PDB file of C-alpha atoms in Angstrom:
ATOM      1  CA  THR A   1     111.070  93.012 -15.287  1.00 39.00           C
ATOM      2  CA  VAL A   2     110.508  96.295 -13.449  1.00 41.00           C
ATOM      3  CA  THR A   3     111.820  96.088  -9.883  1.00 41.00           C
ATOM      4  CA  GLY A   4     110.506  92.667  -9.044  1.00 41.00           C
ATOM      5  CA  VAL A   5     107.344  92.848 -11.144  1.00 39.00           C
ATOM      6  CA  GLN A   6     107.252  90.663 -14.242  1.00 41.00           C
ATOM      7  CA  THR A   7     105.465  92.206 -17.209  1.00 43.00           C
ATOM      8  CA  CYS A   8     103.022  89.697 -18.660  1.00 47.00           C
ATOM      9  CA  ALA A   9      99.684  89.523 -20.441  1.00 46.00           C
ATOM     10  CA  LEU A  10      97.726  88.080 -17.501  1.00 44.00           C
ATOM     11  CA  PRO A  11      98.122  89.850 -14.155  1.00 42.00           C
ATOM     12  CA  ILE A  12      97.768  86.568 -12.240  1.00 43.00           C
ATOM     13  CA  CYS A  13     100.885  85.257 -14.022  1.00 48.00           C
ATOM     14  CA  CYS A  14     102.854  88.136 -12.572  1.00 41.00           C
ATOM     15  CA  LEU A  15     102.262  86.898  -9.029  1.00 41.00           C
ATOM     16  CA  ARG A  16     104.213  83.727  -9.806  1.00 51.00           C
ATOM     17  CA  GLU A  17     107.236  85.759 -10.862  1.00 51.00           C
ATOM     18  CA  TRP A  18     106.943  88.486  -8.242  1.00 49.00           C
ATOM     19  CA  THR A  19     109.836  88.917  -5.849  1.00 60.00           C
ATOM     20  CA  VAL A  20     109.953  90.916  -2.656  1.00 59.00           C
ATOM     21  CA  PRO A  21     110.967  94.516  -3.427  1.00 69.00           C
ATOM     22  CA  ASP A  22     114.050  96.004  -1.822  1.00 81.00           C
ATOM     23  CA  TRP A  23     113.733  97.832   1.494  1.00 81.00           C
ATOM     24  CA  PRO A  24     114.221 101.397   0.145  1.00 83.00           C
ATOM     25  CA  PHE A  25     111.165 100.934  -2.068  1.00 86.00           C
ATOM     26  CA  LEU A  26     109.103  99.420   0.752  1.00 89.00           C
ATOM     27  CA  LEU A  27     110.099 102.286   3.059  1.00 90.00           C
ATOM     28  CA  TYR A  28     109.204 104.753   0.316  1.00 89.00           C
ATOM     29  CA  VAL A  29     105.699 103.270  -0.081  1.00 91.00           C
ATOM     30  CA  VAL A  30     105.084 103.187   3.685  1.00 93.00           C
ATOM     31  CA  LEU A  31     106.224 106.815   4.063  1.00 91.00           C
ATOM     32  CA  ALA A  32     104.077 107.900   1.099  1.00 92.00           C
ATOM     33  CA  ALA A  33     101.010 106.330   2.730  1.00 92.00           C
ATOM     34  CA  ALA A  34     101.862 107.587   6.232  1.00 92.00           C
ATOM     35  CA  SER A  35     102.464 111.158   5.012  1.00 89.00           C
ATOM     36  CA  SER A  36      98.910 111.152   3.667  1.00 88.00           C
ATOM     37  CA  GLY A  37      97.609 110.921   7.226  1.00 87.00           C
ATOM     38  CA  ILE A  38      99.054 114.373   7.934  1.00 87.00           C
ATOM     39  CA  LYS A  39      96.281 116.801   7.066  1.00 78.00           C
ATOM     40  CA  ILE A  40      96.939 120.526   7.067  1.00 74.00           C
ATOM     41  CA  ARG A  41      94.193 123.101   6.623  1.00 69.00           C
ATOM     42  CA  LEU A  42      95.176 126.014   4.415  1.00 63.00           C
ATOM     43  CA  GLY A  43      93.079 129.126   4.944  1.00 65.00           C
ATOM     44  CA  SER A  44      90.671 129.612   2.081  1.00 56.00           C
ATOM     45  CA  ILE A  45      90.687 126.197   0.410  1.00 55.00           C
ATOM     46  CA  GLN A  46      88.098 123.513   0.964  1.00 59.00           C
ATOM     47  CA  GLY A  47      89.612 120.293   2.245  1.00 62.00           C
ATOM     48  CA  TYR A  48      93.195 119.912   3.345  1.00 68.00           C
ATOM     49  CA  PHE A  49      96.770 119.753   2.166  1.00 70.00           C
ATOM     50  CA  THR A  50      98.903 116.643   2.716  1.00 81.00           C
ATOM     51  CA  PRO A  51     102.661 116.357   2.266  1.00 83.00           C
ATOM     52  CA  ASN A  52     102.304 113.144   0.241  1.00 87.00           C
ATOM     53  CA  PHE A  53     103.267 115.037  -2.923  1.00 85.00           C
ATOM     54  CA  LEU A  54     106.830 115.070  -1.563  1.00 86.00           C
ATOM     55  CA  PHE A  55     106.908 111.311  -1.967  1.00 88.00           C
ATOM     56  CA  VAL A  56     105.395 111.506  -5.433  1.00 89.00           C
ATOM     57  CA  LEU A  57     108.214 113.902  -6.382  1.00 88.00           C
ATOM     58  CA  ALA A  58     110.767 111.557  -4.847  1.00 87.00           C
ATOM     59  CA  GLY A  59     109.262 108.713  -6.871  1.00 89.00           C
ATOM     60  CA  VAL A  60     109.504 110.737 -10.069  1.00 88.00           C
ATOM     61  CA  ALA A  61     113.163 111.485  -9.358  1.00 86.00           C
ATOM     62  CA  TYR A  62     114.411 108.256  -7.824  1.00 84.00           C
ATOM     63  CA  PHE A  63     112.090 105.377  -8.777  1.00 87.00           C
ATOM     64  CA  SER A  64     110.472 103.913 -11.883  1.00 86.00           C
ATOM     65  CA  LEU A  65     107.018 104.832 -13.155  1.00 88.00           C
ATOM     66  CA  SER A  66     105.486 101.608 -11.847  1.00 87.00           C
ATOM     67  CA  GLU A  67     107.035 102.140  -8.416  1.00 88.00           C
ATOM     68  CA  THR A  68     105.792 105.726  -8.370  1.00 90.00           C
ATOM     69  CA  VAL A  69     102.278 104.569  -9.300  1.00 91.00           C
ATOM     70  CA  ILE A  70     102.309 101.986  -6.483  1.00 91.00           C
ATOM     71  CA  ALA A  71     103.311 104.713  -4.019  1.00 92.00           C
ATOM     72  CA  CYS A  72     100.590 107.006  -5.420  1.00 93.00           C
ATOM     73  CA  CYS A  73      98.017 104.264  -4.798  1.00 93.00           C
ATOM     74  CA  ALA A  74      99.260 103.787  -1.229  1.00 94.00           C
ATOM     75  CA  ALA A  75      99.192 107.558  -0.673  1.00 94.00           C
ATOM     76  CA  GLY A  76      95.663 107.786  -2.080  1.00 93.00           C
ATOM     77  CA  PHE A  77      94.411 105.086   0.268  1.00 94.00           C
ATOM     78  CA  GLY A  78      96.321 106.687   3.135  1.00 92.00           C
ATOM     79  CA  MET A  79      94.812 110.101   2.365  1.00 90.00           C
ATOM     80  CA  SER A  80      91.340 108.594   2.425  1.00 89.00           C
ATOM     81  CA  LEU A  81      91.625 106.330   5.446  1.00 91.00           C
ATOM     82  CA  LEU A  82      94.300 107.670   7.809  1.00 88.00           C
ATOM     83  CA  ASN A  83      93.241 110.329  10.276  1.00 83.00           C
ATOM     84  CA  ALA A  84      89.834 110.668   8.582  1.00 82.00           C
ATOM     85  CA  LYS A  85      87.233 112.548  10.595  1.00 84.00           C
ATOM     86  CA  VAL A  86      84.401 111.014   8.558  1.00 86.00           C
ATOM     87  CA  LYS A  87      84.385 107.576   6.974  1.00 91.00           C
ATOM     88  CA  PRO A  88      84.973 108.189   3.249  1.00 90.00           C
ATOM     89  CA  LYS A  89      82.668 106.841   0.576  1.00 93.00           C
ATOM     90  CA  PRO A  90      84.180 104.381  -1.914  1.00 94.00           C
ATOM     91  CA  ILE A  91      83.901 106.994  -4.681  1.00 93.00           C
ATOM     92  CA  GLN A  92      85.986 109.427  -2.612  1.00 90.00           C
ATOM     93  CA  ILE A  93      88.665 106.798  -2.079  1.00 93.00           C
ATOM     94  CA  ALA A  94      88.644 105.992  -5.795  1.00 93.00           C
ATOM     95  CA  PHE A  95      88.968 109.677  -6.682  1.00 92.00           C
ATOM     96  CA  ASN A  96      91.887 110.220  -4.279  1.00 91.00           C
ATOM     97  CA  VAL A  97      93.764 107.198  -5.633  1.00 93.00           C
ATOM     98  CA  ALA A  98      93.015 108.067  -9.273  1.00 93.00           C
ATOM     99  CA  ASN A  99      93.945 111.727  -8.766  1.00 93.00           C
ATOM    100  CA  LEU A 100      97.331 110.859  -7.298  1.00 93.00           C
ATOM    101  CA  VAL A 101      98.021 108.189  -9.919  1.00 93.00           C
ATOM    102  CA  LEU A 102      97.139 110.565 -12.773  1.00 94.00           C
ATOM    103  CA  SER A 103      99.014 113.519 -11.293  1.00 94.00           C
ATOM    104  CA  GLY A 104     102.072 111.431 -10.473  1.00 93.00           C
ATOM    105  CA  SER A 105     102.087 109.641 -13.835  1.00 92.00           C
ATOM    106  CA  VAL A 106     101.796 112.835 -15.865  1.00 93.00           C
ATOM    107  CA  ALA A 107     104.560 114.432 -13.766  1.00 92.00           C
ATOM    108  CA  PHE A 108     106.745 111.337 -14.263  1.00 91.00           C
ATOM    109  CA  ILE A 109     106.214 111.241 -18.008  1.00 90.00           C
ATOM    110  CA  ALA A 110     106.853 114.978 -18.343  1.00 89.00           C
ATOM    111  CA  ALA A 111     109.939 114.730 -16.159  1.00 88.00           C
ATOM    112  CA  HIS A 112     111.512 111.927 -18.136  1.00 85.00           C
ATOM    113  CA  SER A 113     110.402 112.773 -21.657  1.00 82.00           C
ATOM    114  CA  LEU A 114     110.267 116.583 -21.693  1.00 73.00           C
ATOM    115  CA  PHE A 115     112.812 117.506 -19.060  1.00 67.00           C
ATOM    116  CA  GLY A 116     115.079 114.447 -19.514  1.00 67.00           C
ATOM    117  CA  GLU A 117     118.566 114.949 -18.172  1.00 68.00           C
ATOM    118  CA  GLY A 118     117.646 118.145 -16.337  1.00 61.00           C
ATOM    119  CA  ILE A 119     117.791 116.409 -12.964  1.00 65.00           C
ATOM    120  CA  THR A 120     121.558 116.090 -13.234  1.00 64.00           C
ATOM    121  CA  ARG A 121     122.255 119.387 -14.995  1.00 69.00           C
ATOM    122  CA  TYR A 122     119.621 121.803 -13.684  1.00 73.00           C
ATOM    123  CA  ARG A 123     118.327 120.115 -10.562  1.00 74.00           C
ATOM    124  CA  PRO A 124     116.421 123.059  -8.986  1.00 76.00           C
ATOM    125  CA  ALA A 125     114.718 123.961 -12.275  1.00 78.00           C
ATOM    126  CA  TRP A 126     113.908 120.290 -12.938  1.00 81.00           C
ATOM    127  CA  PHE A 127     112.168 119.909  -9.582  1.00 82.00           C
ATOM    128  CA  ALA A 128     110.315 123.206 -10.052  1.00 83.00           C
ATOM    129  CA  MET A 129     109.040 122.087 -13.472  1.00 86.00           C
ATOM    130  CA  VAL A 130     108.012 118.618 -12.273  1.00 87.00           C
ATOM    131  CA  THR A 131     106.264 120.129  -9.257  1.00 87.00           C
ATOM    132  CA  THR A 132     104.422 122.577 -11.478  1.00 88.00           C
ATOM    133  CA  VAL A 133     103.192 119.793 -13.768  1.00 92.00           C
ATOM    134  CA  TYR A 134     102.063 117.706 -10.783  1.00 90.00           C
ATOM    135  CA  PHE A 135     100.385 120.714  -9.156  1.00 87.00           C
ATOM    136  CA  VAL A 136      98.507 121.765 -12.320  1.00 90.00           C
ATOM    137  CA  VAL A 137      97.117 118.270 -12.957  1.00 93.00           C
ATOM    138  CA  ASN A 138      96.250 117.661  -9.302  1.00 88.00           C
ATOM    139  CA  THR A 139      94.663 121.056  -8.746  1.00 86.00           C
ATOM    140  CA  THR A 140      92.687 120.897 -11.993  1.00 89.00           C
ATOM    141  CA  LEU A 141      91.211 117.521 -11.053  1.00 88.00           C
ATOM    142  CA  VAL A 142      90.352 118.591  -7.499  1.00 85.00           C
ATOM    143  CA  SER A 143      88.885 121.918  -8.629  1.00 82.00           C
ATOM    144  CA  GLY A 144      86.833 120.154 -11.281  1.00 88.00           C
ATOM    145  CA  ILE A 145      85.295 117.720  -8.815  1.00 84.00           C
ATOM    146  CA  LEU A 146      84.645 120.428  -6.210  1.00 81.00           C
ATOM    147  CA  SER A 147      82.919 122.603  -8.804  1.00 83.00           C
ATOM    148  CA  LEU A 148      80.697 119.672  -9.824  1.00 88.00           C
ATOM    149  CA  VAL A 149      79.596 118.860  -6.270  1.00 83.00           C
ATOM    150  CA  GLY A 150      79.598 122.408  -4.878  1.00 81.00           C
ATOM    151  CA  LYS A 151      78.170 125.783  -5.725  1.00 83.00           C
ATOM    152  CA  GLU A 152      81.352 127.556  -6.819  1.00 80.00           C
ATOM    153  CA  THR A 153      82.724 127.744 -10.323  1.00 82.00           C
ATOM    154  CA  PHE A 154      85.775 125.814 -11.442  1.00 77.00           C
ATOM    155  CA  ARG A 155      87.598 129.076 -12.075  1.00 81.00           C
ATOM    156  CA  ALA A 156      86.999 130.428  -8.553  1.00 79.00           C
ATOM    157  CA  ILE A 157      88.070 127.209  -6.847  1.00 74.00           C
ATOM    158  CA  ASN A 158      91.109 126.760  -9.073  1.00 71.00           C
ATOM    159  CA  ALA A 159      92.290 130.351  -8.531  1.00 73.00           C
ATOM    160  CA  ARG A 160      92.024 129.956  -4.768  1.00 71.00           C
ATOM    161  CA  TYR A 161      94.021 126.704  -4.839  1.00 70.00           C
ATOM    162  CA  TYR A 162      96.748 128.310  -6.939  1.00 67.00           C
ATOM    163  CA  LEU A 163      97.103 131.297  -4.642  1.00 67.00           C
ATOM    164  CA  THR A 164      96.928 129.334  -1.406  1.00 70.00           C
ATOM    165  CA  SER A 165      98.862 126.116  -1.971  1.00 69.00           C
ATOM    166  CA  PHE A 166     101.335 126.582  -4.842  1.00 73.00           C
ATOM    167  CA  PRO A 167     104.009 128.159  -2.589  1.00 74.00           C
ATOM    168  CA  TYR A 168     103.880 125.054  -0.363  1.00 75.00           C
ATOM    169  CA  TYR A 169     104.460 122.848  -3.384  1.00 72.00           C
ATOM    170  CA  LEU A 170     107.509 124.849  -4.438  1.00 76.00           C
ATOM    171  CA  VAL A 171     108.972 124.715  -0.923  1.00 77.00           C
ATOM    172  CA  GLY A 172     108.397 120.943  -0.973  1.00 73.00           C
ATOM    173  CA  ALA A 173     110.110 120.679  -4.350  1.00 74.00           C
ATOM    174  CA  ALA A 174     113.135 122.462  -2.921  1.00 75.00           C
ATOM    175  CA  ALA A 175     113.177 120.050   0.055  1.00 73.00           C
ATOM    176  CA  VAL A 176     113.059 116.971  -2.174  1.00 71.00           C
ATOM    177  CA  GLY A 177     115.557 118.541  -4.561  1.00 69.00           C
ATOM    178  CA  VAL A 178     118.281 118.680  -1.924  1.00 68.00           C
ATOM    179  CA  LEU A 179     118.130 114.921  -1.360  1.00 65.00           C
ATOM    180  CA  PRO A 180     121.203 113.184  -2.789  1.00 59.00           C
ATOM    181  CA  LEU A 181     120.827 111.156  -5.972  1.00 52.00           C
TER     182      LEU A 181
END
């Protein structure tokens, strides 16, 4: 059992065993989704920046992988649907959800397998490393899609994202890193 979700072969069986999650997890998921409705334009990048990565980082540090993935899904839907100026296409929603799930999952796996006990011993460095992994995966996926649908090269888009948004990610990592365990 992983926080109220029974692991079983058939997903429908899991519903029988499912229990209501605790309130910190529910609050975490709601805040992850709500933070995705905050859209910040950053100078030279196409699209916008949302602070939902803060909740992905919190999930990596304080919740299980399955809980982090659930929050990533909620954040992906929130990013697509909350405060949207144009109704998104289903493929855009799917990409946003998949991007956050992949980025968050890779960051989680790296954090717990490569960086292990670093959160208790070297907390600032641990958060910087996890943020970097998340940022690289997320930015690579976004740059790849934008280069496929636009006229710019992957390299040009990716370089612009690195220069423009990476400092915001590191500041966010520092903010999440000061939260108590």
